[in-house]
Short mmCIF file of C-alpha atoms and ligand atoms in Angstrom, two decimals:
data_model
loop_
_atom_site.label_atom_id
_atom_site.label_comp_id
_atom_site.label_asym_id
_atom_site.label_seq_id
_atom_site.Cartn_x
_atom_site.Cartn_y
_atom_site.Cartn_z
CA MET A 8 183.78 -5.24 181.82
CA MET A 9 183.84 -8.98 181.07
CA LEU A 10 186.75 -9.79 178.92
CA LEU A 11 186.66 -12.24 176.15
CA GLU A 12 188.11 -15.62 176.82
CA HIS A 13 191.03 -15.07 174.50
CA ASP A 14 192.03 -11.79 176.10
CA ALA A 15 191.38 -13.31 179.54
CA LYS A 16 193.73 -16.18 178.92
CA VAL A 17 196.45 -13.87 177.56
CA LEU A 18 196.21 -11.66 180.49
CA LEU A 19 196.11 -14.46 182.98
CA SER A 20 199.17 -16.12 181.38
CA LYS A 21 201.12 -13.06 182.51
CA PHE A 22 200.42 -14.11 186.05
CA GLY A 23 201.75 -17.52 185.41
CA VAL A 24 198.50 -19.22 184.56
CA PRO A 25 199.27 -22.10 181.91
CA ILE A 26 196.98 -21.89 178.89
CA PRO A 27 196.54 -24.10 175.87
CA PHE A 28 198.29 -23.07 172.67
CA GLY A 29 195.81 -20.94 170.76
CA PHE A 30 195.30 -17.73 168.62
CA LEU A 31 192.62 -15.29 167.71
CA THR A 32 191.29 -14.73 164.28
CA GLU A 33 188.78 -12.30 163.11
CA HIS A 34 188.63 -13.60 159.51
CA ALA A 35 187.04 -16.82 158.42
CA ASP A 36 189.36 -17.28 155.38
CA ILE A 37 192.71 -17.67 157.18
CA ALA A 38 195.12 -20.01 155.36
CA LEU A 39 195.37 -22.89 157.90
CA THR A 40 197.65 -25.66 157.05
CA SER A 41 197.98 -27.88 160.04
CA GLY A 42 197.24 -28.03 163.70
CA MET A 43 194.26 -30.30 163.48
CA PRO A 44 192.23 -31.41 165.42
CA CYS A 45 191.57 -28.07 167.18
CA PHE A 46 188.82 -26.24 168.94
CA ILE A 47 187.07 -23.18 167.46
CA LYS A 48 185.68 -21.06 170.20
CA ALA A 49 183.51 -18.05 169.48
CA GLN A 50 184.61 -15.04 171.49
CA VAL A 51 181.58 -13.51 173.12
CA PRO A 52 181.19 -11.94 176.53
CA VAL A 53 178.94 -14.66 177.86
CA GLY A 54 179.00 -18.06 179.47
CA GLY A 55 177.46 -21.41 177.99
CA ARG A 56 178.95 -21.07 174.46
CA GLY A 57 179.74 -24.75 174.44
CA LYS A 58 176.12 -25.61 174.67
CA ALA A 59 174.98 -22.92 172.23
CA GLY A 60 177.30 -24.39 169.46
CA GLY A 61 179.99 -21.75 170.06
CA VAL A 62 182.64 -24.20 170.95
CA VAL A 63 183.22 -26.94 168.39
CA LEU A 64 186.11 -29.48 167.71
CA VAL A 65 187.13 -29.67 164.16
CA ASN A 66 189.24 -32.20 162.59
CA SER A 67 190.28 -30.77 159.21
CA VAL A 68 191.36 -27.32 157.86
CA GLU A 69 188.19 -27.30 155.63
CA GLU A 70 185.96 -27.96 158.60
CA ALA A 71 187.89 -25.18 160.51
CA ASN A 72 187.14 -22.64 157.87
CA ARG A 73 183.58 -23.71 157.52
CA GLU A 74 182.98 -23.42 161.19
CA LEU A 75 184.78 -19.87 161.24
CA LYS A 76 182.50 -18.97 158.53
CA ARG A 77 179.43 -20.09 160.36
CA LEU A 78 180.39 -18.28 163.55
CA LEU A 79 182.13 -14.95 162.53
CA GLY A 80 179.79 -12.04 161.86
CA ASN A 81 176.75 -13.89 163.22
CA LYS A 82 175.20 -13.78 166.57
CA LEU A 83 175.71 -16.25 169.59
CA LYS A 84 173.62 -16.00 172.57
CA GLY A 85 172.57 -12.43 171.57
CA HIS A 86 176.14 -11.20 170.92
CA GLN A 87 178.08 -10.50 167.70
CA VAL A 88 180.77 -12.83 167.12
CA ARG A 89 183.75 -10.68 166.12
CA GLY A 90 186.44 -13.11 166.69
CA CYS A 91 187.15 -16.86 167.33
CA ARG A 92 190.01 -18.40 169.24
CA LEU A 93 191.54 -21.49 167.59
CA GLU A 94 193.04 -23.57 170.43
CA ALA A 95 194.77 -26.92 170.78
CA PRO A 96 192.78 -29.56 172.51
CA SER A 97 193.82 -30.35 176.14
CA GLY A 98 192.63 -33.28 178.21
CA GLY A 99 192.38 -34.13 181.75
CA VAL A 100 189.93 -34.00 184.64
CA GLU A 101 187.53 -30.91 184.43
CA CYS A 102 187.93 -29.02 187.51
CA TYR A 103 186.54 -25.59 188.46
CA ILE A 104 187.72 -22.70 190.56
CA SER A 105 186.25 -19.20 190.82
CA LEU A 106 186.96 -16.13 192.90
CA MET A 107 184.13 -13.64 193.28
CA LEU A 108 184.08 -10.22 194.94
CA ASP A 109 181.17 -10.05 197.48
CA ALA A 110 181.07 -6.24 197.87
CA ALA A 111 178.37 -6.32 200.37
CA ARG A 112 180.23 -8.69 202.70
CA GLY A 113 183.61 -7.26 201.89
CA ARG A 114 184.82 -10.79 201.17
CA ILE A 115 185.75 -13.14 198.35
CA ALA A 116 183.61 -15.93 197.61
CA VAL A 117 185.72 -18.96 196.64
CA LEU A 118 184.26 -21.88 194.76
CA ILE A 119 186.11 -25.04 193.73
CA SER A 120 185.15 -28.30 192.30
CA GLU A 121 186.46 -31.57 190.96
CA SER A 122 183.46 -31.90 188.60
CA GLY A 123 183.70 -28.70 186.37
CA GLY A 124 182.63 -28.35 182.70
CA VAL A 125 179.47 -27.14 181.04
CA ASP A 126 177.32 -28.58 183.65
CA ILE A 127 178.72 -26.74 186.63
CA GLU A 128 175.29 -25.42 187.64
CA GLU A 129 173.89 -28.97 187.98
CA GLN A 130 177.12 -30.08 189.77
CA SER A 131 176.62 -27.19 192.17
CA THR A 132 172.91 -28.28 192.97
CA ALA A 133 174.34 -31.87 193.43
CA GLY A 134 176.58 -30.52 196.22
CA LYS A 135 179.78 -31.14 194.17
CA VAL A 136 180.96 -27.64 194.38
CA LYS A 137 182.55 -26.32 197.52
CA GLN A 138 182.05 -22.68 198.68
CA ALA A 139 183.45 -20.54 201.42
CA TYR A 140 184.05 -16.91 202.02
CA ALA A 141 187.67 -15.66 202.47
CA GLY A 142 188.91 -12.35 203.83
CA PHE A 143 190.14 -9.85 201.46
CA ASP A 144 193.78 -10.85 201.19
CA ALA A 145 195.94 -13.49 199.31
CA LYS A 146 196.63 -15.58 202.49
CA SER A 147 193.13 -15.87 203.66
CA VAL A 148 192.03 -17.12 200.03
CA ALA A 149 194.94 -19.67 200.16
CA ASP A 150 194.01 -20.82 203.51
CA THR A 151 190.35 -21.04 202.51
CA ILE A 152 191.30 -23.06 199.37
CA ALA A 153 193.43 -25.41 201.15
CA THR A 154 190.59 -26.24 203.53
CA LEU A 155 188.07 -26.57 200.90
CA ALA A 156 190.33 -28.83 198.80
CA ARG A 157 191.17 -30.96 201.76
CA ASP A 158 189.30 -34.17 200.53
CA MET A 159 190.04 -33.94 196.80
CA ALA A 160 192.03 -36.36 194.91
CA PRO A 161 195.81 -35.30 195.35
CA ALA A 162 196.43 -34.25 191.64
CA ASN A 163 193.15 -32.11 191.53
CA ARG A 164 193.94 -30.64 194.93
CA SER A 165 197.37 -29.68 194.12
CA ALA A 166 196.40 -28.21 190.80
CA ILE A 167 193.66 -26.10 192.39
CA ILE A 168 195.99 -24.71 195.09
CA ASP A 169 198.57 -23.92 192.48
CA ALA A 170 195.94 -22.34 190.23
CA SER A 171 194.59 -20.27 193.12
CA SER A 172 197.98 -18.62 193.80
CA SER A 173 198.28 -17.14 190.44
CA LEU A 174 194.51 -16.30 190.22
CA VAL A 175 194.51 -14.34 193.41
CA GLN A 176 197.24 -12.32 192.37
CA ALA A 177 195.46 -11.33 189.13
CA PHE A 178 192.38 -10.92 191.14
CA PHE A 179 194.09 -8.25 193.46
CA ASP A 180 196.41 -6.70 190.90
CA LEU A 181 193.84 -6.13 188.16
CA GLU A 182 191.03 -5.26 190.53
CA LEU A 183 188.73 -8.06 189.24
CA THR A 184 185.41 -8.67 190.58
CA LEU A 185 185.28 -12.21 189.01
CA VAL A 186 187.85 -14.79 187.96
CA GLU A 187 186.51 -18.17 186.85
CA ILE A 188 188.41 -21.10 185.27
CA ASN A 189 185.94 -23.76 184.06
CA PRO A 190 187.17 -26.19 182.99
CA LEU A 191 190.49 -26.24 184.65
CA PHE A 192 192.02 -29.33 183.07
CA VAL A 193 194.07 -31.36 185.46
CA ARG A 194 196.38 -34.20 184.27
CA ASP A 195 197.34 -37.21 186.48
CA ASP A 196 200.48 -35.65 187.60
CA GLY A 197 198.80 -32.59 188.97
CA THR A 198 199.91 -30.24 186.08
CA TRP A 199 196.98 -28.26 184.71
CA LEU A 200 195.75 -25.89 182.08
CA ALA A 201 193.06 -23.22 181.91
CA GLY A 202 190.65 -24.62 179.38
CA ASP A 203 188.35 -21.47 179.75
CA ALA A 204 188.76 -18.03 181.46
CA LYS A 205 186.16 -15.72 182.66
CA LEU A 206 187.26 -12.52 183.88
CA VAL A 207 185.30 -9.43 185.02
CA ALA A 208 187.10 -6.26 185.66
CA ASP A 209 185.67 -3.25 187.76
CA ASP A 210 184.70 -0.56 185.21
CA ASN A 211 185.74 2.12 187.52
CA ALA A 212 189.12 0.63 187.96
CA ILE A 213 190.11 0.32 184.35
CA GLU A 214 191.43 3.95 184.23
CA ARG A 215 194.33 2.94 186.70
CA GLN A 216 195.02 -0.61 185.23
CA PRO A 217 197.83 -0.43 182.78
CA LEU A 218 197.15 -3.79 181.35
CA LEU A 219 193.47 -3.32 180.99
CA LEU A 220 194.06 0.10 179.43
CA GLN A 221 196.60 -1.49 176.99
CA LEU A 222 193.94 -4.04 176.05
CA LEU A 223 191.49 -1.48 175.30
CA LYS A 224 193.95 0.48 173.22
CA GLU A 225 194.94 -2.58 171.06
CA ARG A 226 191.55 -4.20 171.07
CA GLY A 227 189.14 -1.25 171.46
CA HIS A 228 186.95 -2.54 168.68
CA ALA A 229 186.16 -5.69 170.74
CA TYR A 230 185.08 -3.60 173.69
CA PRO A 231 183.40 -0.65 172.13
CA GLU A 232 181.64 0.64 175.22
CA ALA A 233 184.65 0.35 177.57
CA ALA A 234 186.76 2.03 175.07
CA LEU A 235 184.41 4.88 174.47
CA LYS A 236 184.29 5.44 178.44
CA ILE A 237 188.19 5.57 178.47
CA ASP A 238 188.50 7.57 175.31
CA HIS A 239 185.74 10.09 175.85
CA GLY A 240 184.83 10.21 179.53
CA PHE A 241 181.25 9.52 179.28
CA ASP A 242 178.97 6.75 179.26
CA PHE A 243 177.22 5.45 176.12
CA VAL A 244 175.93 1.85 175.86
CA ARG A 245 174.38 0.45 172.84
CA LEU A 246 171.50 -1.77 174.05
CA ASP A 247 169.54 -2.69 171.20
CA GLU A 248 170.86 -2.48 167.57
CA ASP A 249 167.27 -2.51 166.09
CA GLY A 250 166.07 0.12 168.73
CA ASP A 251 163.77 2.85 167.72
CA VAL A 252 164.57 5.64 170.30
CA GLY A 253 167.99 7.16 170.80
CA LEU A 254 168.88 8.72 174.22
CA LEU A 255 170.87 11.95 174.61
CA THR A 256 170.54 12.31 178.14
CA THR A 257 172.58 13.11 181.27
CA GLY A 258 172.43 11.51 184.76
CA ALA A 259 172.93 7.74 185.02
CA GLY A 260 169.95 7.06 187.26
CA LEU A 261 167.43 9.17 185.32
CA SER A 262 168.71 7.83 182.05
CA MET A 263 168.26 4.29 183.10
CA GLN A 264 164.72 5.25 184.41
CA LEU A 265 163.98 6.48 180.92
CA VAL A 266 165.23 3.31 179.29
CA ASP A 267 162.77 1.33 181.52
CA GLU A 268 159.84 3.70 180.96
CA LEU A 269 160.29 3.77 177.28
CA SER A 270 160.60 -0.08 177.19
CA ARG A 271 157.28 -0.27 179.22
CA LYS A 272 155.59 1.98 176.68
CA GLY A 273 156.49 -0.29 173.78
CA CYS A 274 159.59 1.42 172.58
CA ARG A 275 163.00 -0.21 172.08
CA PRO A 276 165.67 2.13 173.46
CA PHE A 277 168.77 2.09 171.18
CA ASN A 278 171.13 3.18 173.72
CA PHE A 279 171.99 4.26 177.41
CA CYS A 280 173.74 7.57 177.70
CA ASP A 281 175.09 9.69 180.55
CA ILE A 282 176.76 12.57 178.66
CA ARG A 283 177.70 14.53 181.81
CA THR A 284 176.89 18.09 180.86
CA GLY A 285 179.09 19.48 183.53
CA GLN A 286 181.99 18.33 181.59
CA PHE A 287 181.53 19.97 178.13
CA ARG A 288 184.21 22.58 178.71
CA GLY A 289 182.53 24.85 176.22
CA GLU A 290 182.82 22.18 173.38
CA PRO A 291 180.11 20.56 171.56
CA THR A 292 182.17 17.42 170.86
CA ARG A 293 180.33 15.04 173.11
CA LEU A 294 176.99 16.14 171.67
CA ILE A 295 178.27 15.57 168.24
CA GLN A 296 179.70 12.31 168.98
CA THR A 297 176.54 11.03 170.72
CA ILE A 298 174.32 12.11 167.77
CA ARG A 299 176.64 10.40 165.32
CA TRP A 300 176.50 7.16 167.38
CA ILE A 301 172.75 7.28 167.60
CA GLY A 302 172.64 8.05 164.00
CA GLU A 303 174.26 4.69 163.22
CA GLY A 304 171.14 3.03 164.58
CA LYS A 305 169.31 2.08 161.28
CA SER A 306 165.96 1.86 163.07
CA VAL A 307 166.17 5.07 165.26
CA LYS A 308 163.11 7.07 164.65
CA VAL A 309 163.42 9.83 167.24
CA ILE A 310 165.85 11.09 169.85
CA LEU A 311 164.92 12.13 173.27
CA MET A 312 167.35 14.78 174.65
CA ASN A 313 166.76 15.21 178.34
CA PHE A 314 168.93 17.63 180.24
CA PHE A 315 168.35 18.49 183.89
CA ALA A 316 170.55 21.36 184.45
CA GLY A 317 171.77 21.99 188.01
CA VAL A 318 175.28 23.63 187.76
CA THR A 319 175.08 23.62 183.80
CA ASP A 320 173.76 26.71 182.33
CA LEU A 321 171.11 25.84 179.77
CA GLY A 322 171.60 29.05 177.71
CA GLU A 323 175.17 27.99 177.19
CA LEU A 324 174.10 24.35 176.56
CA SER A 325 171.59 25.33 173.93
CA LYS A 326 174.35 27.04 171.90
CA LEU A 327 176.48 24.02 172.05
CA PHE A 328 173.47 21.88 171.05
CA LEU A 329 172.82 24.36 167.95
CA ALA A 330 176.54 23.88 167.01
CA ALA A 331 176.31 20.24 167.20
CA ARG A 332 173.28 20.00 165.29
CA GLU A 333 174.70 21.98 162.51
CA GLN A 334 177.52 19.66 162.30
CA THR A 335 175.32 16.61 162.25
CA ALA A 336 172.86 18.09 159.82
CA ASP A 337 173.08 14.91 157.67
CA ILE A 338 171.39 12.88 160.50
CA LYS A 339 167.83 13.48 160.01
CA ILE A 340 166.24 12.14 163.21
CA PRO A 341 163.58 14.25 164.85
CA ILE A 342 164.66 15.44 168.32
CA VAL A 343 162.32 15.85 171.43
CA ILE A 344 163.88 18.24 173.69
CA ARG A 345 163.14 18.33 177.34
CA LEU A 346 165.03 20.91 179.48
CA ILE A 347 164.65 21.99 182.84
CA GLY A 348 166.84 24.20 185.17
CA ASN A 349 169.13 27.11 185.04
CA GLY A 350 168.90 29.46 181.98
CA LEU A 351 165.72 27.76 180.74
CA GLU A 352 164.32 30.97 179.27
CA THR A 353 167.37 31.82 177.32
CA ALA A 354 167.72 28.26 176.10
CA ILE A 355 164.08 28.35 174.77
CA SER A 356 164.63 31.49 172.90
CA ASN A 357 168.08 30.55 171.46
CA LEU A 358 166.60 27.34 170.07
CA SER A 359 163.28 28.89 168.67
CA ALA A 360 165.25 31.80 167.15
CA ALA A 361 167.52 29.15 165.35
CA ASP A 362 164.85 26.79 164.20
CA ALA A 363 161.10 27.17 164.95
CA SER A 364 160.72 23.54 164.80
CA LEU A 365 162.85 23.08 167.98
CA VAL A 366 160.25 23.00 170.54
CA VAL A 367 161.31 22.61 174.21
CA GLU A 368 159.27 20.59 176.57
CA THR A 369 159.69 21.19 180.25
CA ASP A 370 157.47 18.31 181.36
CA LEU A 371 159.26 15.06 181.26
CA ASP A 372 156.06 12.95 180.96
CA LYS A 373 154.96 14.99 177.99
CA ALA A 374 158.16 14.61 176.44
CA VAL A 375 158.24 10.86 176.87
CA ASP A 376 154.72 10.60 175.36
CA ARG A 377 155.86 12.56 172.33
CA VAL A 378 158.73 10.32 171.90
CA VAL A 379 156.59 7.18 172.21
CA SER A 380 154.01 8.47 169.76
CA ILE A 381 156.82 9.21 167.11
CA ALA A 382 158.52 5.93 167.66
CA THR A 383 155.36 3.85 167.39
CA ALA A 384 153.74 5.67 164.57
CA PRO A 385 153.06 3.02 161.82
CA ALA A 386 154.02 4.28 158.61
CA PHE A 387 157.35 6.19 159.43
CA LYS A 388 160.16 6.87 156.91
CA ARG A 389 163.56 8.45 157.99
CA GLY A 390 164.30 11.22 155.57
P1 LIG B 18 181.66 -22.04 177.73
O1 LIG B 18 180.61 -23.06 177.44
O2 LIG B 18 181.42 -20.78 177.31
O3 LIG B 18 182.01 -22.15 179.22
O4 LIG B 18 183.11 -22.57 176.96
P2 LIG B 18 184.28 -23.52 177.35
O5 LIG B 18 185.53 -22.91 177.00
O6 LIG B 18 184.26 -23.83 178.76
O7 LIG B 18 184.05 -24.67 176.47
C1 LIG B 18 182.78 -25.66 176.65
C2 LIG B 18 183.31 -27.09 176.86
O8 LIG B 18 184.03 -27.46 175.68
C3 LIG B 18 184.23 -27.30 178.09
O9 LIG B 18 183.55 -27.34 179.31
C4 LIG B 18 184.94 -28.45 177.68
O10 LIG B 18 184.07 -29.56 177.94
C5 LIG B 18 185.13 -28.56 176.04
N1 LIG B 18 186.29 -28.03 175.89
C6 LIG B 18 186.77 -26.71 175.53
N2 LIG B 18 188.03 -26.60 175.13
C7 LIG B 18 188.46 -27.98 175.37
C8 LIG B 18 189.77 -28.49 175.20
O11 LIG B 18 190.75 -27.88 174.86
N3 LIG B 18 189.78 -29.92 175.51
C9 LIG B 18 188.70 -30.71 175.66
N4 LIG B 18 188.88 -31.98 175.90
N5 LIG B 18 187.47 -30.10 175.91
C10 LIG B 18 187.43 -28.71 175.80
MN1 LIG B 19 183.69 -22.69 180.39
#
């Protein structure tokens, strides 16, 4: 999970990272009275906001409200802007630091530079970013940074060394896979401020990270998918708000394969889903929730349900599905059902007894083809 800049900054400040004064707003019409000039920064989980018009300096209250109105509720680099951070401008030399987990090497990639900012990629090509791998402990990171920063200007070197000690603590304590500060503003006297913060948490570690759990509890709406996984224990990821196919599927690998295959065949999958049939505990809750979420997709024309049952009994599952369908009767999206595994016969008879239109397909290719033909049919109108 990549944190939004605002949340990353607030979190890092708990580890001693100095951040510019600022606050988050989700409304464009806030009554500002002073504090100009200030930066308005769109909160989307992606870099390069500056170049895309998502970071702007405003000089008056009117301009601030106008920029907020332009950004909030609209898309920036493919992401919905749900919030903006208003921030006091800070000055200084734009430096750069990042710590990134290299899982394959079991090491931490350390990158630092005295020429940070929006053109960091070019600076890197120009050889102005120093890189080395550190061992998986704070001392090794500190030693690596000290060596890399050896030839830097004294103020920059001391700021980067100071920053790294707080950042490495956050990196380990929060089980991050990436922490990046760009720009890291350094003043002449070596004091510094995090101008931007990019922080990526390991999705599988969130459950045991109190600060991240608290963030999801308080700001779940800003991280809908991560919040879902924590609250409901399964994966549901919205891929394309205008998608035409909803997936009610289990198995992460198989579901991803279906997303790829449907895309190749000209469809636009609305979501990814790994519903984990083994954990239903006799309740249709997950099925109901998933059908409801898919129903929120205004362009979804068909749902592909694909359950490959190993441990799960399809006879039981079919009953849960019928219960879920009854409770989501208002969502009139056709469902193509593909089932294979234990209790298939019982499932088929349960489903057809309840509704003759519920035809079970056992061949996955055929099920996909039916989905494709419904999704790509020209004059479709959802009832
Ligand atoms: P990004 O483009 O998504 O990485 O967003 P940043 O937060 O890094 O902002 C982009 C650029 O805006 C930075 O590299 C700075 O050059 C500039 N910027 C952002 N905040 C400030 C600030 O407080 N003071 C100054 N002088 N420049 C800033
Ligand atoms: Mn940046």
